[in-house]
Short mmCIF file of C-alpha atoms in Angstrom, two decimals:
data_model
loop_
_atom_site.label_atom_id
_atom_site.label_comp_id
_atom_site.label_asym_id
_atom_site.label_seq_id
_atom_site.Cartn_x
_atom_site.Cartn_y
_atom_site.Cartn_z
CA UNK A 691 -9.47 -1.78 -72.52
CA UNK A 692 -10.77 -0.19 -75.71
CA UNK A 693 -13.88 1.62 -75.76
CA UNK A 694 -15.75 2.15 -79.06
CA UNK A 695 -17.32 5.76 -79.64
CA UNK A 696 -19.49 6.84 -82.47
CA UNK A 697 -17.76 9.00 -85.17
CA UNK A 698 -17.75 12.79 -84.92
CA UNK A 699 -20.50 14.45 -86.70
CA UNK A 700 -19.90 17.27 -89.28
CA UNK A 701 -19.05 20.35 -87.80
CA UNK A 702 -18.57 19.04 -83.98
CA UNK A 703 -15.47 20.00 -82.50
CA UNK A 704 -13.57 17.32 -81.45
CA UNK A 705 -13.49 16.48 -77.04
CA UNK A 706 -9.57 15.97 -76.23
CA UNK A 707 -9.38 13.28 -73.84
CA UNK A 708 -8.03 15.30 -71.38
CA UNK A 709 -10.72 17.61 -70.42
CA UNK A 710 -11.94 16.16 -67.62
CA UNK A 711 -14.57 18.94 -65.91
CA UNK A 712 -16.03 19.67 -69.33
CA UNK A 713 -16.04 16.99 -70.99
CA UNK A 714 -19.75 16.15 -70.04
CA UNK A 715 -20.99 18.78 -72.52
CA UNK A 716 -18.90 21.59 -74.71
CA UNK A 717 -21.74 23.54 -73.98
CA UNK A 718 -22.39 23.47 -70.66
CA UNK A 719 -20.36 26.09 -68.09
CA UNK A 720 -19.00 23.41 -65.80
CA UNK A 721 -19.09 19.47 -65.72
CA UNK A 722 -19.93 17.26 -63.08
CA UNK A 723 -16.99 15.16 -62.43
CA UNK A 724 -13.21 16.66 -61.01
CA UNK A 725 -10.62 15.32 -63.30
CA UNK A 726 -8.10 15.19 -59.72
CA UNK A 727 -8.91 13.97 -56.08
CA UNK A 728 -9.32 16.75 -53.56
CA UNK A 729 -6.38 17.18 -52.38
CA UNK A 730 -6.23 16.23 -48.15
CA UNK A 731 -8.84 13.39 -48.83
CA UNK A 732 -8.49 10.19 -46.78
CA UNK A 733 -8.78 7.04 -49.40
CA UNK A 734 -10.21 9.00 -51.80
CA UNK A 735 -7.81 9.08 -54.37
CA UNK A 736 -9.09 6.03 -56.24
CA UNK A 737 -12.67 6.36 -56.46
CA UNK A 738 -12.02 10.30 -58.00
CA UNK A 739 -9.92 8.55 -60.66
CA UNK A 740 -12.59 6.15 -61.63
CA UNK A 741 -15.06 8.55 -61.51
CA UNK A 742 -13.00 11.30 -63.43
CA UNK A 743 -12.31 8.51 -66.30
CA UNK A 744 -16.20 7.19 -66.10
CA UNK A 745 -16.96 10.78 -66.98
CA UNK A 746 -14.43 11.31 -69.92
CA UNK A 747 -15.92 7.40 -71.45
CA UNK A 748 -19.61 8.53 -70.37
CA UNK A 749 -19.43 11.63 -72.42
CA UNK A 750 -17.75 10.41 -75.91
CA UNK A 751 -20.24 7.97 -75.53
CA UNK A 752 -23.21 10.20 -74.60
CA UNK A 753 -22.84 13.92 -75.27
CA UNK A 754 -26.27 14.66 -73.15
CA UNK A 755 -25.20 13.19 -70.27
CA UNK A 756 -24.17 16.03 -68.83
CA UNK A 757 -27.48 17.73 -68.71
CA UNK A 758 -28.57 15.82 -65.45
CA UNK A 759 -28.38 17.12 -61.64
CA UNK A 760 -24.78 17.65 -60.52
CA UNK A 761 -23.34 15.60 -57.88
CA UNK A 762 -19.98 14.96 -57.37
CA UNK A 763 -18.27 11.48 -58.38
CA UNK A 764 -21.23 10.59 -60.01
CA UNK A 765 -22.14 11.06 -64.06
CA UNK A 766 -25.19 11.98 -65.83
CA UNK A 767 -29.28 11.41 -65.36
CA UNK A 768 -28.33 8.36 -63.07
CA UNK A 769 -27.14 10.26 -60.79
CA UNK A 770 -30.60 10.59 -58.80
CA UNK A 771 -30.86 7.10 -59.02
CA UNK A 772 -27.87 6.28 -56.97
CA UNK A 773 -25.47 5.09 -59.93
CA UNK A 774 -22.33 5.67 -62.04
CA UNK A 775 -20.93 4.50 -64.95
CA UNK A 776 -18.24 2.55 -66.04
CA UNK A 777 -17.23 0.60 -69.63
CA UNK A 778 -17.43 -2.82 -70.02
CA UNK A 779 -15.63 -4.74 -72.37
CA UNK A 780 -18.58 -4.52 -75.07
CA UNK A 781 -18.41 -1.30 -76.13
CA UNK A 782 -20.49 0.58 -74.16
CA UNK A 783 -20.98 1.67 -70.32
CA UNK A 784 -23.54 0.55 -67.71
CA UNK A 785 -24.90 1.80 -64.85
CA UNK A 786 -23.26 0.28 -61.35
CA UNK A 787 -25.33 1.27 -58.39
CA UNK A 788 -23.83 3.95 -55.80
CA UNK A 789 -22.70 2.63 -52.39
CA UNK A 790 -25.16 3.96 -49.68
CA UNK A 791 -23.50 7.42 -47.78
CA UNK A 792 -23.75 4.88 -44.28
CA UNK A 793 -21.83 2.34 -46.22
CA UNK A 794 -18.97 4.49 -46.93
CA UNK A 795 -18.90 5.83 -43.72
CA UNK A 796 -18.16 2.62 -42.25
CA UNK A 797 -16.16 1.56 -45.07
CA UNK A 798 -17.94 -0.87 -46.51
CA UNK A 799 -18.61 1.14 -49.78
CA UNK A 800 -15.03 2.24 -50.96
CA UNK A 801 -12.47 0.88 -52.79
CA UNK A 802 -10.36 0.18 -49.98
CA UNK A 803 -13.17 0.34 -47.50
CA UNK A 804 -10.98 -0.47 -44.35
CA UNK A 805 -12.04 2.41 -41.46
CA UNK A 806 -14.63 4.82 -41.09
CA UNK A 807 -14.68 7.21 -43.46
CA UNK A 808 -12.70 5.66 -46.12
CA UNK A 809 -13.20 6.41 -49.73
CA UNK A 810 -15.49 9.49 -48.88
CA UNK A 811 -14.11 13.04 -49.43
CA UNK A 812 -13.65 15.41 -46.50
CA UNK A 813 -16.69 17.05 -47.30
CA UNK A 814 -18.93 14.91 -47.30
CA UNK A 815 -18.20 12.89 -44.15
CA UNK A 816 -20.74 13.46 -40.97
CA UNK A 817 -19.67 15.47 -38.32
CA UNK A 818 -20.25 13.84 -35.01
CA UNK A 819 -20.58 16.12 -31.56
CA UNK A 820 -17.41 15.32 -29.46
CA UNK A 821 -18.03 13.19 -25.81
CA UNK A 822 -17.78 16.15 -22.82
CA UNK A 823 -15.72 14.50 -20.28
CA UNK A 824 -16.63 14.53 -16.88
CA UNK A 825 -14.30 15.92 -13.87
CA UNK A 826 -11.62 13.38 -12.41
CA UNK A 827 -11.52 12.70 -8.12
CA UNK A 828 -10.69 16.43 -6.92
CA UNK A 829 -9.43 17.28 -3.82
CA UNK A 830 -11.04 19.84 -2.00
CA UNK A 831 -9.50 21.60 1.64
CA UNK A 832 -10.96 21.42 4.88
CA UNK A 833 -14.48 22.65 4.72
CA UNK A 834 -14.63 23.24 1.71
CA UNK A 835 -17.59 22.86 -1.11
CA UNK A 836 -16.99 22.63 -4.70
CA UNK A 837 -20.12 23.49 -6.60
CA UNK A 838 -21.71 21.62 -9.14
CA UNK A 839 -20.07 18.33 -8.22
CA UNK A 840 -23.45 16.96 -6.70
CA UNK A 841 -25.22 17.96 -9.13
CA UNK A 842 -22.86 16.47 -11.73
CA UNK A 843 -22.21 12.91 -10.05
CA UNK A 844 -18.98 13.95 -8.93
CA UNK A 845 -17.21 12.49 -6.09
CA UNK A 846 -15.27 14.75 -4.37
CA UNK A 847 -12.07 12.97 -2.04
CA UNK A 848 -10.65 14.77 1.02
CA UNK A 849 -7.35 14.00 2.48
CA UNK A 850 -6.26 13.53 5.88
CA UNK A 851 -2.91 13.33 6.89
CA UNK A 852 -2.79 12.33 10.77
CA UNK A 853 0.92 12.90 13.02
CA UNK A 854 2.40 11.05 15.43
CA UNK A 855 5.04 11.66 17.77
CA UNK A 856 5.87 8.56 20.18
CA UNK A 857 8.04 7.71 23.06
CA UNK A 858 10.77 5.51 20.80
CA UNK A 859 10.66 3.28 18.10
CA UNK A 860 9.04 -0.04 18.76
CA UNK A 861 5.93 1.88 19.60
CA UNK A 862 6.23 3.85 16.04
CA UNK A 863 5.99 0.42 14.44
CA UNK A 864 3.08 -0.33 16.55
CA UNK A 865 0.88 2.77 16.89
CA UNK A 866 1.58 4.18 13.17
CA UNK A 867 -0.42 1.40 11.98
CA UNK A 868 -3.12 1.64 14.68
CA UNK A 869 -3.90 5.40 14.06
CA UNK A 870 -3.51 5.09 10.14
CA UNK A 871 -6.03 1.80 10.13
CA UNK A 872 -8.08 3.41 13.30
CA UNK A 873 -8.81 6.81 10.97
CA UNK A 874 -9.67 5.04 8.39
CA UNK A 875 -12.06 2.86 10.00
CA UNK A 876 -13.86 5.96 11.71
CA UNK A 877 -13.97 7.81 8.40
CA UNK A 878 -15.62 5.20 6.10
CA UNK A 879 -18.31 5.05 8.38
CA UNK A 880 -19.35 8.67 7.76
CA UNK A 881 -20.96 9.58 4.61
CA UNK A 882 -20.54 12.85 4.35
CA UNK A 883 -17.02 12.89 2.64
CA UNK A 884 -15.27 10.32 0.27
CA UNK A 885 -11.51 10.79 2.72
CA UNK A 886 -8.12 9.23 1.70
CA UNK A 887 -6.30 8.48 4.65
CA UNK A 888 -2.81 9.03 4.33
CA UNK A 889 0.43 7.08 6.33
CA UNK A 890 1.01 8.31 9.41
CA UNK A 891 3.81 11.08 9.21
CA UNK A 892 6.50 10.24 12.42
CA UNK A 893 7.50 12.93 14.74
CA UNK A 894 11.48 14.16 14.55
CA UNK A 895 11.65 13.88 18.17
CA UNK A 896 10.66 11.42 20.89
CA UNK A 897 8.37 12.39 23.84
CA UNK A 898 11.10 10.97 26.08
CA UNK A 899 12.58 14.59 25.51
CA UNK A 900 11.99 17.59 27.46
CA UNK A 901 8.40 19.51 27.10
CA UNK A 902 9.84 21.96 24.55
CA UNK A 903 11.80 20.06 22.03
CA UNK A 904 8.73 17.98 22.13
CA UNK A 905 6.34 21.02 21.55
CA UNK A 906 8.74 22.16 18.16
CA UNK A 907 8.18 18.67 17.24
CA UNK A 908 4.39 18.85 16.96
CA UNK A 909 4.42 22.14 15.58
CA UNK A 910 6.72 20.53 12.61
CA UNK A 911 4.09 17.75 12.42
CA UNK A 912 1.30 19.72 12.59
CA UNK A 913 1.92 22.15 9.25
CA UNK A 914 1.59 18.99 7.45
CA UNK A 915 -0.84 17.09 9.49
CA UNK A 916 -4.70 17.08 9.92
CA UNK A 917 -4.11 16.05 13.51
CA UNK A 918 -1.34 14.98 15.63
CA UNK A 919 -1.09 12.24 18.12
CA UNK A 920 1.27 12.65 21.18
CA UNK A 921 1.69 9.24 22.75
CA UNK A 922 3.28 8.49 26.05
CA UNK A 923 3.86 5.70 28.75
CA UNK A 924 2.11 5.96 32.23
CA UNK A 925 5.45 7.41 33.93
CA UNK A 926 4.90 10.19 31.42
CA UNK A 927 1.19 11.12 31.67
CA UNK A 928 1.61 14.40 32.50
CA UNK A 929 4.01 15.57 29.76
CA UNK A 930 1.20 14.89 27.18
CA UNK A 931 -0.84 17.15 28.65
CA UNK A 932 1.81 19.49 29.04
CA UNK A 933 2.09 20.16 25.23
CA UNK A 934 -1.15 20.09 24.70
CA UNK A 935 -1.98 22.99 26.85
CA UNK A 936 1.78 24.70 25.75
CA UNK A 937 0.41 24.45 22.27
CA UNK A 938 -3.07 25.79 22.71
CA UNK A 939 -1.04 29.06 23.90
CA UNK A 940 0.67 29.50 21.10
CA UNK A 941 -2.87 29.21 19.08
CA UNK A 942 -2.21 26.00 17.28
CA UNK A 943 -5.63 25.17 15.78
CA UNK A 944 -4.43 21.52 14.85
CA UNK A 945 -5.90 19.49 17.18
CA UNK A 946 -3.70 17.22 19.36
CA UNK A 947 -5.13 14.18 21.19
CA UNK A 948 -3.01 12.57 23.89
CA UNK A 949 -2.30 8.78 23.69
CA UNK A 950 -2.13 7.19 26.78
CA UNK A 951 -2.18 3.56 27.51
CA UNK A 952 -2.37 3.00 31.59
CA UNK A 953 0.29 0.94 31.83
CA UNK A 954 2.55 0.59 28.67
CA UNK A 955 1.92 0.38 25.18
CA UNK A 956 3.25 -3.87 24.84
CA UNK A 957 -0.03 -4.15 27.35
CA UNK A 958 -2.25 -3.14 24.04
CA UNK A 959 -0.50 -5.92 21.99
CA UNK A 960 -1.63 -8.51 24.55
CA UNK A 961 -5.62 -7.99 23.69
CA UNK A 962 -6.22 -10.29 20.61
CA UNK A 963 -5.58 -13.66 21.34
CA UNK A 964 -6.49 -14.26 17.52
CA UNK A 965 -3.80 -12.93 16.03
CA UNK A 966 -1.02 -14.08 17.96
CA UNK A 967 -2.59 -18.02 17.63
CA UNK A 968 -1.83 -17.24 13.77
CA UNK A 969 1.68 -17.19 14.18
CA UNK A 970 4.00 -20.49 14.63
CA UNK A 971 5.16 -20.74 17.71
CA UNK A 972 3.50 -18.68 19.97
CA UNK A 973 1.87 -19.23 23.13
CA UNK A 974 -1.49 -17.28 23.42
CA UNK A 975 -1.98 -19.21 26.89
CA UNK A 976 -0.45 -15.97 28.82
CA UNK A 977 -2.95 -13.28 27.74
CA UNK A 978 -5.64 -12.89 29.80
CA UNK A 979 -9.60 -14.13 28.75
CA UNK A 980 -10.85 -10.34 28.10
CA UNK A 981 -8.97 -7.77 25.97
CA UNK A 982 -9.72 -4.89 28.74
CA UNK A 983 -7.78 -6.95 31.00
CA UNK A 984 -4.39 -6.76 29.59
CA UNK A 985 -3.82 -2.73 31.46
CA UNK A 986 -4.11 -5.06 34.97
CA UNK A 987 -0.86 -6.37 34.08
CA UNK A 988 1.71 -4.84 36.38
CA UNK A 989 4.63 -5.89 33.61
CA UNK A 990 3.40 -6.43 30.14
CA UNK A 991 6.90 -6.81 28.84
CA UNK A 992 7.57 -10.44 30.56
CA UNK A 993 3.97 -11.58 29.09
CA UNK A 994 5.13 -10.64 25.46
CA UNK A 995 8.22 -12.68 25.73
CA UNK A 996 6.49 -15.30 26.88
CA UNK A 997 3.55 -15.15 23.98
CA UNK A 998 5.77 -13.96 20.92
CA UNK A 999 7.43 -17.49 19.20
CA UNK A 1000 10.72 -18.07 20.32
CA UNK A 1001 11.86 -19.62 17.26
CA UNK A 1002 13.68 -17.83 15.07
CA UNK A 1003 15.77 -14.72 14.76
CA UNK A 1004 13.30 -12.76 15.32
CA UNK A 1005 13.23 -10.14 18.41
CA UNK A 1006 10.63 -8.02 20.30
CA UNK A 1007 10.24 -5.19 18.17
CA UNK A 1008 9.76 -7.37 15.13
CA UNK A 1009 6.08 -7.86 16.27
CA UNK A 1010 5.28 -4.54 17.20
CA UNK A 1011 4.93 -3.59 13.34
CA UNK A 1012 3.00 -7.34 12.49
CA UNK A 1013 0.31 -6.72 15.12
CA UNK A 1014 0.01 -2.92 14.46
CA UNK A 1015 -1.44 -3.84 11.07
CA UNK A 1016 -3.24 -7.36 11.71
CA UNK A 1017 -5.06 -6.36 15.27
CA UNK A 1018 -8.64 -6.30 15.10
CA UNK A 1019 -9.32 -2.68 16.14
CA UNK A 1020 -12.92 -4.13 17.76
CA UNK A 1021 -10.64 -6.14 20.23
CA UNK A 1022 -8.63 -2.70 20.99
CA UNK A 1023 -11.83 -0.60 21.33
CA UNK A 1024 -12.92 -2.95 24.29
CA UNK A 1025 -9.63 -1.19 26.70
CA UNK A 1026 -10.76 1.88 28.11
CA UNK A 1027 -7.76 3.69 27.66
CA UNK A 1028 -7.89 3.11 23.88
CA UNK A 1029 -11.23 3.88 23.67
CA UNK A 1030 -11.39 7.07 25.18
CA UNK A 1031 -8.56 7.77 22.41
CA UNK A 1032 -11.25 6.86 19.94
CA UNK A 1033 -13.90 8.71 21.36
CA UNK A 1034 -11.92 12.19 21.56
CA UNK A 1035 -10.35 11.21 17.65
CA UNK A 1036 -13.54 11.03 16.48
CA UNK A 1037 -14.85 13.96 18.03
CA UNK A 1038 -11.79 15.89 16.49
CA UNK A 1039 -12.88 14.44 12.86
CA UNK A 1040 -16.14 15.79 13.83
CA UNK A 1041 -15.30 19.51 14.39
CA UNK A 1042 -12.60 19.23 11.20
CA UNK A 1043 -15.43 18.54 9.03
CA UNK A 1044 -14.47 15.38 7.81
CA UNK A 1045 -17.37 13.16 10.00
#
């Protein structure tokens, strides 16, 4: 592209072409255009060339040009008027209006214009306040307050980690799901605490085991645990309450609430007809009408081998786990034994803190 200038007067010293700051005007202490980008600019590179040579054409052409107010990237009087120059083929240069500051933020306004910010130099971008974050779930101890949090929104989530140690293993598959799904029940109907209810940590020992290896056991449990459940068989009533009162001597300030069904625990898995008539099979006939009903059965054990499919590989214990985590707990509530289990729970959850 050629670009016509008028001939030097007499006397004017001649403007190399590669003065770039002051070529607007020999006489003037600094120009108005940079002749390089700044350097660490994002997508700025090509607009400062343009506007470096647009300054070089824009003062052969006009010598006063430089006289206006200074801005940066942009070339004589027009400046307050939003535009810069550039040549056209004519011989000449003509005024091309200024993309809008909010343009080139957005990128609508540079040459490349893809992402906020692009074409504008560093220093001339807005500075935006940074989002404060707000606090994640925290977990706060026993009793505990955090401050602030209510004020703030926050919800605060307490754990609870409830121990069991039971007479052998077919009742572990049974009641670990029962006091997990029972303590959570009991909790969400408070409202004083958001609590996660963890699984239900298993005992190392057995409560068929004498009275002390028993007692170590809860003590294990109960470093770890909230509460702890010690579970036993009717034949075995008064071991339960045994460790209880061994552990209140040694000033264990976990609570420990005795399990007890009145005849065995398979008696408990004969109260909801409901779920067993889910399963293919089975014979619900055999359980009695009301759920409170099932601890009048002398042998419980004959009645579950009676209701539980025969079909199948499957054996006794097998459905211990299934109903532990598909009984309705309402069902359960209506035997005495378990709720009287219930009752005291709750009233432990109550001087914890956590109801």
């Amino acid at each position: 592209m050629v670009v016509r200038t008028r001939p030097r007067r007499a006397g004017e010293r001649p403007q190399h072409p590669s003065v770039g700051r002051h070529a607007a005007d020999p006489r003037s202490a600094r120009g108005t255009a940079r002749s390089r980008p700044r350097r660490g600019s994002v997508g700025g590179g090509d607009r400062e060339r343009a506007s470096s040579g647009s300054a070089r054409r824009v003062a052969a052409a006009d010598p006063g040009a430089g006289n206006g107010p200074e801005r940066p990237g942009v070339v004589g009087s027009s400046a307050a008027a939003g535009h810069h120059h550039q040549p056209f083929a004519g011989g000449g240069v003509r005024a091309v209006p200024v993309a809008s500051r909010g343009a080139r933020l957005h990128g609508h306004g540079g040459p490349r214009g893809s992402g906020q910010g692009a074409g504008v130099p560093r220093h001339r971008r807005e500075i935006r306040p940074r989002r404060r974050r707000t606090g994640n779930v925290r977990v706060a101890p026993a009793g505990s307050q955090v401050p602030g949090d209510r004020a703030a929104g926050r919800v605060v989530s307490r754990p609870l980690v409830p121990g069991l140690v039971a007479e052998n293993t077919t009742d572990e598959r049974f009641l670990g799901p029962v006091v997990f799904r029972q303590l959570k029940a009991l909790t969400e109907r408070g409202t004083r605490h958001v609590v996660d209810v963890a699984k239900t940590e298993i005992g190392e020992c057995w409560t068929i085991k004498d009275a002390d290896r028993v007692c170590r056991a809860v003590v294990e449990l109960a470093e770890d645990c909230h509460l702890v459940c010690v579970h036993n068989d009717h034949n075995e009533r008064g071991k339960a309450a045994k460790v209880v009162e061994a552990l209140g001597e040694r000033g264990l300030a976990t609570p420990v609430i005795p399990l007890v069904p009145v005849r065995e625990t398979e008696a408990w898995l004969l109260a909801d007809r409901e779920v067993w008539a889910g399963l293919r099979g089975s014979d619900p006939s055999h359980l009695p009408v009301r759920p409170r009903d099932v601890e009048k059965i002398h042998d419980p054990k004959p009645v579950l081998d009676a209701v539980r499919p025969r079909r199948g590989r499957r054996s006794r214990a097998d459905y211990f786990d299934y109903i532990g985590q598909n009984v309705d707990l309402d069902v359960l509530a209506q035997i005495p034994a378990y709720a009287a289990w219930v009752a005291e729970t709750e009233e432990a959850l109550k001087g914890l803190g956590f109801l």
